[in-house]
PDB file of C-alpha atoms in Angstrom:
ATOM      1  CA  MET A   1      16.358  37.666 116.163  1.00 47.00           C
ATOM      2  CA  SER A   2      16.720  33.862 117.047  1.00 49.00           C
ATOM      3  CA  ALA A   3      15.949  32.797 120.375  1.00 47.00           C
ATOM      4  CA  ARG A   4      19.394  32.826 121.917  1.00 50.00           C
ATOM      5  CA  THR A   5      20.139  35.958 123.363  1.00 52.00           C
ATOM      6  CA  MET A   6      23.912  37.381 121.831  1.00 53.00           C
ATOM      7  CA  GLU A   7      26.043  38.547 124.959  1.00 56.00           C
ATOM      8  CA  GLN A   8      27.503  41.901 125.219  1.00 56.00           C
ATOM      9  CA  PRO A   9      31.132  41.833 125.706  1.00 57.00           C
ATOM     10  CA  SER A  10      31.925  43.244 128.795  1.00 57.00           C
ATOM     11  CA  PRO A  11      34.564  45.753 129.088  1.00 58.00           C
ATOM     12  CA  VAL A  12      38.487  45.218 129.292  1.00 54.00           C
ATOM     13  CA  ALA A  13      39.722  46.246 132.475  1.00 59.00           C
ATOM     14  CA  VAL A  14      42.519  49.071 131.566  1.00 56.00           C
ATOM     15  CA  ASP A  15      45.593  48.149 133.802  1.00 62.00           C
ATOM     16  CA  PRO A  16      45.996  51.608 136.834  1.00 70.00           C
ATOM     17  CA  ARG A  17      49.894  51.998 135.467  1.00 70.00           C
ATOM     18  CA  ILE A  18      49.017  52.135 131.939  1.00 68.00           C
ATOM     19  CA  ALA A  19      46.166  54.797 132.674  1.00 63.00           C
ATOM     20  CA  ALA A  20      48.392  56.504 134.466  1.00 65.00           C
ATOM     21  CA  ARG A  21      51.469  56.671 132.089  1.00 68.00           C
ATOM     22  CA  ARG A  22      48.916  58.255 129.730  1.00 69.00           C
ATOM     23  CA  GLU A  23      47.513  60.735 131.989  1.00 71.00           C
ATOM     24  CA  GLN A  24      51.159  61.705 132.133  1.00 70.00           C
ATOM     25  CA  VAL A  25      52.146  61.831 128.666  1.00 66.00           C
ATOM     26  CA  GLU A  26      49.055  64.010 127.808  1.00 70.00           C
ATOM     27  CA  ARG A  27      49.830  66.069 130.648  1.00 70.00           C
ATOM     28  CA  ASP A  28      53.836  66.503 129.443  1.00 67.00           C
ATOM     29  CA  ARG A  29      52.202  67.042 126.066  1.00 73.00           C
ATOM     30  CA  GLY A  30      50.109  70.421 127.592  1.00 67.00           C
ATOM     31  CA  ARG A  31      53.154  71.853 129.325  1.00 70.00           C
ATOM     32  CA  ARG A  32      55.484  71.616 126.125  1.00 71.00           C
ATOM     33  CA  ARG A  33      52.361  73.413 123.850  1.00 70.00           C
ATOM     34  CA  ARG A  34      52.311  76.203 126.974  1.00 68.00           C
ATOM     35  CA  ARG A  35      56.290  76.784 126.389  1.00 71.00           C
ATOM     36  CA  TRP A  36      55.926  77.245 122.897  1.00 68.00           C
ATOM     37  CA  LEU A  37      53.229  79.413 123.049  1.00 68.00           C
ATOM     38  CA  LEU A  38      55.344  81.221 125.799  1.00 65.00           C
ATOM     39  CA  LEU A  39      58.706  81.447 123.721  1.00 69.00           C
ATOM     40  CA  ALA A  40      57.023  82.639 120.584  1.00 64.00           C
ATOM     41  CA  LEU A  41      54.693  85.219 122.581  1.00 63.00           C
ATOM     42  CA  VAL A  42      58.381  86.560 124.301  1.00 57.00           C
ATOM     43  CA  VAL A  43      60.289  86.355 120.753  1.00 62.00           C
ATOM     44  CA  GLY A  44      56.986  88.368 119.228  1.00 57.00           C
ATOM     45  CA  CYS A  45      57.246  90.914 121.993  1.00 47.00           C
ATOM     46  CA  LEU A  46      61.284  91.334 121.590  1.00 55.00           C
ATOM     47  CA  GLY A  47      60.788  91.681 118.197  1.00 50.00           C
ATOM     48  CA  ALA A  48      58.328  94.352 118.311  1.00 45.00           C
ATOM     49  CA  ALA A  49      60.436  95.978 120.911  1.00 44.00           C
ATOM     50  CA  ALA A  50      62.853  96.092 118.564  1.00 46.00           C
ATOM     51  CA  TRP A  51      61.114  97.018 115.484  1.00 47.00           C
ATOM     52  CA  PHE A  52      60.027 100.171 117.590  1.00 45.00           C
ATOM     53  CA  ALA A  53      63.257 100.905 118.930  1.00 46.00           C
ATOM     54  CA  SER A  54      64.986 100.552 115.233  1.00 44.00           C
ATOM     55  CA  ARG A  55      61.976 103.913 114.438  1.00 49.00           C
ATOM     56  CA  THR A  56      63.567 105.978 117.096  1.00 49.00           C
ATOM     57  CA  ALA A  57      66.079 108.533 117.337  1.00 50.00           C
ATOM     58  CA  LEU A  58      68.561 105.451 119.211  1.00 55.00           C
ATOM     59  CA  LEU A  59      68.849 104.033 115.782  1.00 75.00           C
ATOM     60  CA  ASP A  60      68.954 107.188 113.621  1.00 88.00           C
ATOM     61  CA  VAL A  61      71.594 108.729 111.571  1.00 91.00           C
ATOM     62  CA  ASP A  62      73.094 111.690 113.324  1.00 93.00           C
ATOM     63  CA  ALA A  63      75.965 112.517 111.278  1.00 93.00           C
ATOM     64  CA  VAL A  64      76.739 112.145 107.393  1.00 94.00           C
ATOM     65  CA  ARG A  65      80.856 112.242 106.975  1.00 95.00           C
ATOM     66  CA  ILE A  66      81.924 113.056 103.484  1.00 94.00           C
ATOM     67  CA  GLU A  67      85.207 112.997 102.078  1.00 90.00           C
ATOM     68  CA  SER A  68      85.280 114.423  98.315  1.00 83.00           C
ATOM     69  CA  GLY A  69      87.710 115.176  95.894  1.00 83.00           C
ATOM     70  CA  GLU A  70      88.773 117.516  93.476  1.00 89.00           C
ATOM     71  CA  HIS A  71      86.006 117.139  90.521  1.00 91.00           C
ATOM     72  CA  VAL A  72      83.290 115.566  92.745  1.00 93.00           C
ATOM     73  CA  THR A  73      81.621 118.258  95.026  1.00 92.00           C
ATOM     74  CA  GLU A  74      80.670 117.420  98.451  1.00 93.00           C
ATOM     75  CA  GLU A  75      76.704 118.330  97.717  1.00 93.00           C
ATOM     76  CA  GLN A  76      77.029 116.256  94.924  1.00 94.00           C
ATOM     77  CA  ILE A  77      77.802 113.363  96.490  1.00 96.00           C
ATOM     78  CA  ARG A  78      75.349 113.787  99.435  1.00 95.00           C
ATOM     79  CA  GLU A  79      72.773 114.138  96.719  1.00 95.00           C
ATOM     80  CA  ALA A  80      73.751 110.678  94.914  1.00 96.00           C
ATOM     81  CA  ALA A  81      74.001 108.855  97.820  1.00 95.00           C
ATOM     82  CA  GLY A  82      70.663 109.859  99.300  1.00 94.00           C
ATOM     83  CA  VAL A  83      71.481 109.887 103.044  1.00 94.00           C
ATOM     84  CA  ALA A  84      70.599 112.272 105.767  1.00 92.00           C
ATOM     85  CA  PRO A  85      70.460 112.712 109.821  1.00 92.00           C
ATOM     86  CA  GLY A  86      67.418 111.349 110.605  1.00 91.00           C
ATOM     87  CA  ASP A  87      67.423 108.372 108.139  1.00 92.00           C
ATOM     88  CA  GLN A  88      66.863 105.165 110.205  1.00 91.00           C
ATOM     89  CA  LEU A  89      69.980 103.099 109.966  1.00 89.00           C
ATOM     90  CA  VAL A  90      68.767  99.637 109.499  1.00 88.00           C
ATOM     91  CA  ASP A  91      67.063 101.263 106.299  1.00 89.00           C
ATOM     92  CA  LEU A  92      70.132 101.876 104.340  1.00 92.00           C
ATOM     93  CA  ASP A  93      72.090  99.362 102.075  1.00 94.00           C
ATOM     94  CA  ALA A  94      75.294 100.471 101.781  1.00 94.00           C
ATOM     95  CA  ALA A  95      76.139  98.752  98.515  1.00 95.00           C
ATOM     96  CA  ALA A  96      73.042 100.066  96.817  1.00 96.00           C
ATOM     97  CA  ILE A  97      74.286 103.743  98.471  1.00 96.00           C
ATOM     98  CA  ARG A  98      77.687 102.912  96.819  1.00 96.00           C
ATOM     99  CA  ASP A  99      76.346 101.733  93.361  1.00 96.00           C
ATOM    100  CA  ARG A 100      74.753 105.348  93.436  1.00 96.00           C
ATOM    101  CA  LEU A 101      78.335 107.013  93.686  1.00 96.00           C
ATOM    102  CA  LEU A 102      79.377 105.042  91.006  1.00 96.00           C
ATOM    103  CA  ALA A 103      77.075 106.347  88.792  1.00 95.00           C
ATOM    104  CA  LEU A 104      78.567 109.809  89.178  1.00 96.00           C
ATOM    105  CA  PRO A 105      81.168 110.558  86.169  1.00 96.00           C
ATOM    106  CA  TRP A 106      84.309 111.563  88.663  1.00 96.00           C
ATOM    107  CA  VAL A 107      83.569 108.833  90.928  1.00 96.00           C
ATOM    108  CA  ALA A 108      85.719 105.523  90.166  1.00 95.00           C
ATOM    109  CA  ASP A 109      85.653 103.716  93.327  1.00 96.00           C
ATOM    110  CA  ALA A 110      83.580 104.621  96.682  1.00 96.00           C
ATOM    111  CA  THR A 111      83.138 103.478 100.321  1.00 95.00           C
ATOM    112  CA  VAL A 112      80.557 103.269 102.789  1.00 96.00           C
ATOM    113  CA  GLN A 113      80.852 102.854 105.765  1.00 94.00           C
ATOM    114  CA  VAL A 114      77.529 102.926 108.515  1.00 93.00           C
ATOM    115  CA  ALA A 115      78.477 102.587 112.098  1.00 91.00           C
ATOM    116  CA  TRP A 116      75.745 101.750 114.937  1.00 88.00           C
ATOM    117  CA  SER A 117      76.690 105.256 116.941  1.00 89.00           C
ATOM    118  CA  GLY A 118      74.897 106.966 113.912  1.00 92.00           C
ATOM    119  CA  THR A 119      77.244 108.059 111.507  1.00 93.00           C
ATOM    120  CA  VAL A 120      77.846 107.582 107.963  1.00 95.00           C
ATOM    121  CA  THR A 121      81.228 107.688 106.503  1.00 96.00           C
ATOM    122  CA  ILE A 122      81.548 107.879 102.770  1.00 96.00           C
ATOM    123  CA  GLN A 123      84.428 108.221 100.815  1.00 95.00           C
ATOM    124  CA  VAL A 124      84.989 108.312  97.209  1.00 96.00           C
ATOM    125  CA  THR A 125      88.068 107.918  94.786  1.00 95.00           C
ATOM    126  CA  GLU A 126      88.104 110.318  91.538  1.00 96.00           C
ATOM    127  CA  ARG A 127      88.868 109.234  88.240  1.00 96.00           C
ATOM    128  CA  GLN A 128      92.504 110.130  86.430  1.00 94.00           C
ATOM    129  CA  PRO A 129      91.807 112.204  83.351  1.00 95.00           C
ATOM    130  CA  LEU A 130      93.721 111.457  80.034  1.00 96.00           C
ATOM    131  CA  ALA A 131      92.665 113.377  77.219  1.00 96.00           C
ATOM    132  CA  ALA A 132      90.022 115.411  75.383  1.00 96.00           C
ATOM    133  CA  VAL A 133      87.561 115.277  72.665  1.00 96.00           C
ATOM    134  CA  GLU A 134      85.608 116.946  70.415  1.00 93.00           C
ATOM    135  CA  ASN A 135      81.867 117.042  71.265  1.00 91.00           C
ATOM    136  CA  ARG A 136      80.570 117.704  67.551  1.00 88.00           C
ATOM    137  CA  ALA A 137      76.832 117.552  68.368  1.00 84.00           C
ATOM    138  CA  ALA A 138      77.434 120.313  71.053  1.00 85.00           C
ATOM    139  CA  GLY A 139      80.275 122.118  70.770  1.00 86.00           C
ATOM    140  CA  GLY A 140      83.697 122.519  72.839  1.00 90.00           C
ATOM    141  CA  TRP A 141      85.488 119.486  74.216  1.00 94.00           C
ATOM    142  CA  LEU A 142      84.694 116.563  76.426  1.00 96.00           C
ATOM    143  CA  LEU A 143      87.645 115.371  79.209  1.00 96.00           C
ATOM    144  CA  VAL A 144      88.029 111.744  79.292  1.00 97.00           C
ATOM    145  CA  ASP A 145      89.794 109.321  81.755  1.00 96.00           C
ATOM    146  CA  THR A 146      92.310 106.203  81.140  1.00 94.00           C
ATOM    147  CA  GLU A 147      89.106 104.136  80.704  1.00 94.00           C
ATOM    148  CA  GLY A 148      87.863 106.385  77.849  1.00 96.00           C
ATOM    149  CA  ARG A 149      84.592 107.369  80.105  1.00 97.00           C
ATOM    150  CA  VAL A 150      83.667 110.920  79.614  1.00 97.00           C
ATOM    151  CA  LEU A 151      84.013 112.740  82.512  1.00 96.00           C
ATOM    152  CA  GLY A 152      82.752 116.295  81.706  1.00 94.00           C
ATOM    153  CA  PRO A 153      82.842 119.062  79.928  1.00 93.00           C
ATOM    154  CA  LEU A 154      86.043 121.376  79.049  1.00 89.00           C
ATOM    155  CA  ALA A 155      86.435 125.259  77.905  1.00 80.00           C
ATOM    156  CA  GLU A 156      89.426 124.813  76.087  1.00 77.00           C
ATOM    157  CA  PRO A 157      91.489 121.401  75.405  1.00 73.00           C
ATOM    158  CA  GLY A 158      94.355 122.148  77.021  1.00 82.00           C
ATOM    159  CA  TRP A 159      94.810 118.248  77.039  1.00 92.00           C
ATOM    160  CA  LEU A 160      96.172 115.862  74.414  1.00 95.00           C
ATOM    161  CA  VAL A 161      93.571 115.068  72.180  1.00 96.00           C
ATOM    162  CA  LEU A 162      91.728 112.218  70.698  1.00 96.00           C
ATOM    163  CA  GLU A 163      90.952 112.343  66.947  1.00 95.00           C
ATOM    164  CA  GLY A 164      89.007 110.072  65.097  1.00 94.00           C
ATOM    165  CA  VAL A 165      87.089 109.074  67.730  1.00 94.00           C
ATOM    166  CA  VAL A 166      83.107 109.616  68.419  1.00 92.00           C
ATOM    167  CA  ALA A 167      82.185 111.204  71.579  1.00 93.00           C
ATOM    168  CA  ALA A 168      79.483 109.632  74.106  1.00 94.00           C
ATOM    169  CA  PRO A 169      77.389 111.359  76.714  1.00 94.00           C
ATOM    170  CA  VAL A 170      78.980 112.434  80.235  1.00 94.00           C
ATOM    171  CA  GLY A 171      79.239 109.363  82.009  1.00 94.00           C
ATOM    172  CA  GLU A 172      79.134 106.973  79.453  1.00 95.00           C
ATOM    173  CA  ARG A 173      82.482 105.329  77.820  1.00 95.00           C
ATOM    174  CA  LEU A 174      83.718 106.437  74.027  1.00 94.00           C
ATOM    175  CA  GLY A 175      83.247 103.374  72.170  1.00 88.00           C
ATOM    176  CA  GLY A 176      84.372 102.239  68.517  1.00 83.00           C
ATOM    177  CA  PRO A 177      88.165 103.298  67.509  1.00 87.00           C
ATOM    178  CA  ALA A 178      88.957 104.742  70.685  1.00 93.00           C
ATOM    179  CA  ASP A 179      90.325 101.693  72.332  1.00 94.00           C
ATOM    180  CA  GLN A 180      93.360 102.522  69.926  1.00 94.00           C
ATOM    181  CA  ALA A 181      93.613 105.458  70.656  1.00 95.00           C
ATOM    182  CA  LEU A 182      92.979 105.007  74.746  1.00 96.00           C
ATOM    183  CA  ALA A 183      95.864 102.504  74.671  1.00 95.00           C
ATOM    184  CA  VAL A 184      98.261 104.558  72.870  1.00 96.00           C
ATOM    185  CA  ALA A 185      97.488 107.490  74.980  1.00 96.00           C
ATOM    186  CA  ARG A 186      97.679 105.277  78.053  1.00 96.00           C
ATOM    187  CA  SER A 187     101.379 104.153  77.298  1.00 96.00           C
ATOM    188  CA  LEU A 188     102.655 107.531  76.585  1.00 95.00           C
ATOM    189  CA  THR A 189     105.506 108.780  79.227  1.00 93.00           C
ATOM    190  CA  PRO A 190     105.126 112.474  80.651  1.00 92.00           C
ATOM    191  CA  GLY A 191     108.047 113.023  78.603  1.00 90.00           C
ATOM    192  CA  VAL A 192     106.649 111.945  75.430  1.00 92.00           C
ATOM    193  CA  ARG A 193     103.365 113.165  76.044  1.00 92.00           C
ATOM    194  CA  SER A 194     104.832 116.496  76.137  1.00 91.00           C
ATOM    195  CA  ARG A 195     105.362 116.412  72.837  1.00 92.00           C
ATOM    196  CA  VAL A 196     102.366 114.722  71.295  1.00 95.00           C
ATOM    197  CA  SER A 197      99.843 117.488  70.540  1.00 95.00           C
ATOM    198  CA  ALA A 198      97.083 114.673  69.633  1.00 96.00           C
ATOM    199  CA  VAL A 199      96.577 110.946  69.187  1.00 97.00           C
ATOM    200  CA  VAL A 200      95.400 110.385  65.689  1.00 97.00           C
ATOM    201  CA  VAL A 201      92.928 107.250  64.493  1.00 96.00           C
ATOM    202  CA  GLY A 202      92.536 106.711  60.767  1.00 94.00           C
ATOM    203  CA  ALA A 203      89.963 104.813  59.179  1.00 90.00           C
ATOM    204  CA  ASP A 204      91.824 101.747  58.716  1.00 91.00           C
ATOM    205  CA  GLY A 205      92.447 101.843  62.827  1.00 91.00           C
ATOM    206  CA  ALA A 206      96.038 103.062  62.188  1.00 95.00           C
ATOM    207  CA  VAL A 207      97.348 105.090  64.485  1.00 97.00           C
ATOM    208  CA  ARG A 208      99.244 108.311  64.172  1.00 97.00           C
ATOM    209  CA  LEU A 209     100.798 111.149  66.674  1.00 97.00           C
ATOM    210  CA  ARG A 210     100.862 114.803  65.682  1.00 96.00           C
ATOM    211  CA  VAL A 211     103.710 116.337  67.127  1.00 94.00           C
ATOM    212  CA  LEU A 212     105.408 119.551  68.469  1.00 89.00           C
ATOM    213  CA  PRO A 213     106.767 121.540  67.034  1.00 87.00           C
ATOM    214  CA  SER A 214     106.214 119.869  63.877  1.00 88.00           C
ATOM    215  CA  GLY A 215     105.270 116.800  62.247  1.00 92.00           C
ATOM    216  CA  GLU A 216     103.956 113.365  63.054  1.00 95.00           C
ATOM    217  CA  VAL A 217     105.155 110.177  64.244  1.00 96.00           C
ATOM    218  CA  LEU A 218     103.174 106.815  62.524  1.00 97.00           C
ATOM    219  CA  PHE A 219     102.555 104.646  65.345  1.00 97.00           C
ATOM    220  CA  GLY A 220     100.151 102.004  63.506  1.00 96.00           C
ATOM    221  CA  PRO A 221      98.233 100.048  65.209  1.00 95.00           C
ATOM    222  CA  ALA A 222      97.633  99.485  68.810  1.00 94.00           C
ATOM    223  CA  THR A 223     100.455  96.297  68.785  1.00 94.00           C
ATOM    224  CA  GLU A 224     103.661  96.175  70.328  1.00 96.00           C
ATOM    225  CA  VAL A 225     102.747  99.343  71.973  1.00 96.00           C
ATOM    226  CA  GLU A 226     105.871  99.877  74.540  1.00 95.00           C
ATOM    227  CA  ASP A 227     108.366  98.861  72.316  1.00 97.00           C
ATOM    228  CA  LYS A 228     107.277 101.613  69.882  1.00 97.00           C
ATOM    229  CA  VAL A 229     106.890 104.225  73.026  1.00 96.00           C
ATOM    230  CA  LEU A 230     110.495 103.266  73.230  1.00 95.00           C
ATOM    231  CA  ALA A 231     111.415 103.852  69.989  1.00 95.00           C
ATOM    232  CA  LEU A 232     109.823 107.428  70.167  1.00 93.00           C
ATOM    233  CA  ARG A 233     111.494 107.941  73.518  1.00 93.00           C
ATOM    234  CA  THR A 234     114.966 107.184  72.180  1.00 93.00           C
ATOM    235  CA  VAL A 235     114.956 109.427  68.705  1.00 92.00           C
ATOM    236  CA  PHE A 236     113.356 112.161  70.915  1.00 89.00           C
ATOM    237  CA  GLY A 237     116.141 111.804  73.325  1.00 87.00           C
ATOM    238  CA  GLN A 238     118.964 111.255  70.672  1.00 88.00           C
ATOM    239  CA  VAL A 239     117.747 113.145  67.509  1.00 81.00           C
ATOM    240  CA  ASP A 240     117.756 116.485  66.415  1.00 79.00           C
ATOM    241  CA  ASP A 241     113.707 116.590  65.331  1.00 75.00           C
ATOM    242  CA  ARG A 242     113.729 120.183  63.565  1.00 79.00           C
ATOM    243  CA  CYS A 243     111.935 119.947  60.734  1.00 84.00           C
ATOM    244  CA  LEU A 244     110.672 116.876  61.196  1.00 89.00           C
ATOM    245  CA  ALA A 245     108.278 115.362  59.088  1.00 92.00           C
ATOM    246  CA  THR A 246     107.605 111.851  59.853  1.00 94.00           C
ATOM    247  CA  LEU A 247     108.990 109.471  62.518  1.00 95.00           C
ATOM    248  CA  ASP A 248     107.534 105.848  61.562  1.00 96.00           C
ATOM    249  CA  VAL A 249     107.896 103.464  64.615  1.00 96.00           C
ATOM    250  CA  ARG A 250     105.371 100.930  63.149  1.00 97.00           C
ATOM    251  CA  VAL A 251     108.795  98.614  62.898  1.00 96.00           C
ATOM    252  CA  PRO A 252     109.648  99.762  66.707  1.00 95.00           C
ATOM    253  CA  ASP A 253     113.652  98.513  66.212  1.00 94.00           C
ATOM    254  CA  ARG A 254     114.123 100.037  62.973  1.00 94.00           C
ATOM    255  CA  PRO A 255     112.773 103.941  63.021  1.00 94.00           C
ATOM    256  CA  VAL A 256     112.811 106.071  60.181  1.00 94.00           C
ATOM    257  CA  ILE A 257     112.974 109.610  59.641  1.00 92.00           C
ATOM    258  CA  THR A 258     111.694 112.118  57.018  1.00 93.00           C
ATOM    259  CA  ARG A 259     112.679 115.549  57.244  1.00 89.00           C
ATOM    260  CA  ASP A 260     110.745 118.916  55.937  1.00 84.00           C
ATOM    261  CA  ARG A 261     113.364 119.434  52.753  1.00 80.00           C
ATOM    262  CA  ALA A 262     111.706 123.130  52.741  1.00 76.00           C
ATOM    263  CA  CYS A 263     112.117 124.010  56.748  1.00 76.00           C
ATOM    264  CA  GLU A 264     115.166 123.057  56.399  1.00 62.00           C
ATOM    265  CA  LYS A 265     116.071 125.002  53.285  1.00 64.00           C
ATOM    266  CA  GLY A 266     114.575 127.997  55.551  1.00 59.00           C
ATOM    267  CA  ALA A 267     116.230 127.278  58.813  1.00 58.00           C
ATOM    268  CA  SER A 268     119.978 127.042  57.086  1.00 58.00           C
ATOM    269  CA  GLY A 269     119.200 130.376  55.180  1.00 57.00           C
ATOM    270  CA  GLY A 270     119.587 128.677  51.728  1.00 50.00           C
TER     271      GLY A 270
END
């Protein structure tokens, strides 16, 4: 070390106003931290209280009101919904309940209302049956709706029959050529439908109608359906259909009738 003594820097004096300001800033920061901690504590307490309240009888299901239909029973709806008195309201998912109800074969639509008073109201709209298909795998018949969804088994058909289609499991939709048959069956007016015993789909997709008391309608593909049904109604309303062999409406503005000659001879006594 040199003989010259190194001088130490003298401390810098802090302005009292700056020091006071720094102390005030620190105090304010501390107060803000305390306020945030207090707020977090209050929110946590309120959340815990709400959670405990939701697990008490104050917010549970008191009653389940069900409006059932003609074919779907109240028991089936209750089981599918999976809601019972005593369940916690906050745990209920109305959309999920509705999805479970829509899985029932006969249910077309469902409404689920959850009231904080403790009442759950369920309403269902049933599907409209249209026709029957033969259940060749298990025997018997199956009833289907206007969209081709299989609704359930039938002891006897008693309905318009769809032929040339393959049955599907209950709750599922018919596929393949069933679309052709369904399109025609849906278009039949009540008067015409009472005269038709079966809608038959051929391997080529052409549709035929078996009619009462005899004969069949050559309908062709499921195109110009309304025009063909109108032609069918007109002929049935204006022409004697006894001994009918075929009624061809494949060209709807030029329907053609052929008759069973043997039937005509027998009817005339010849």
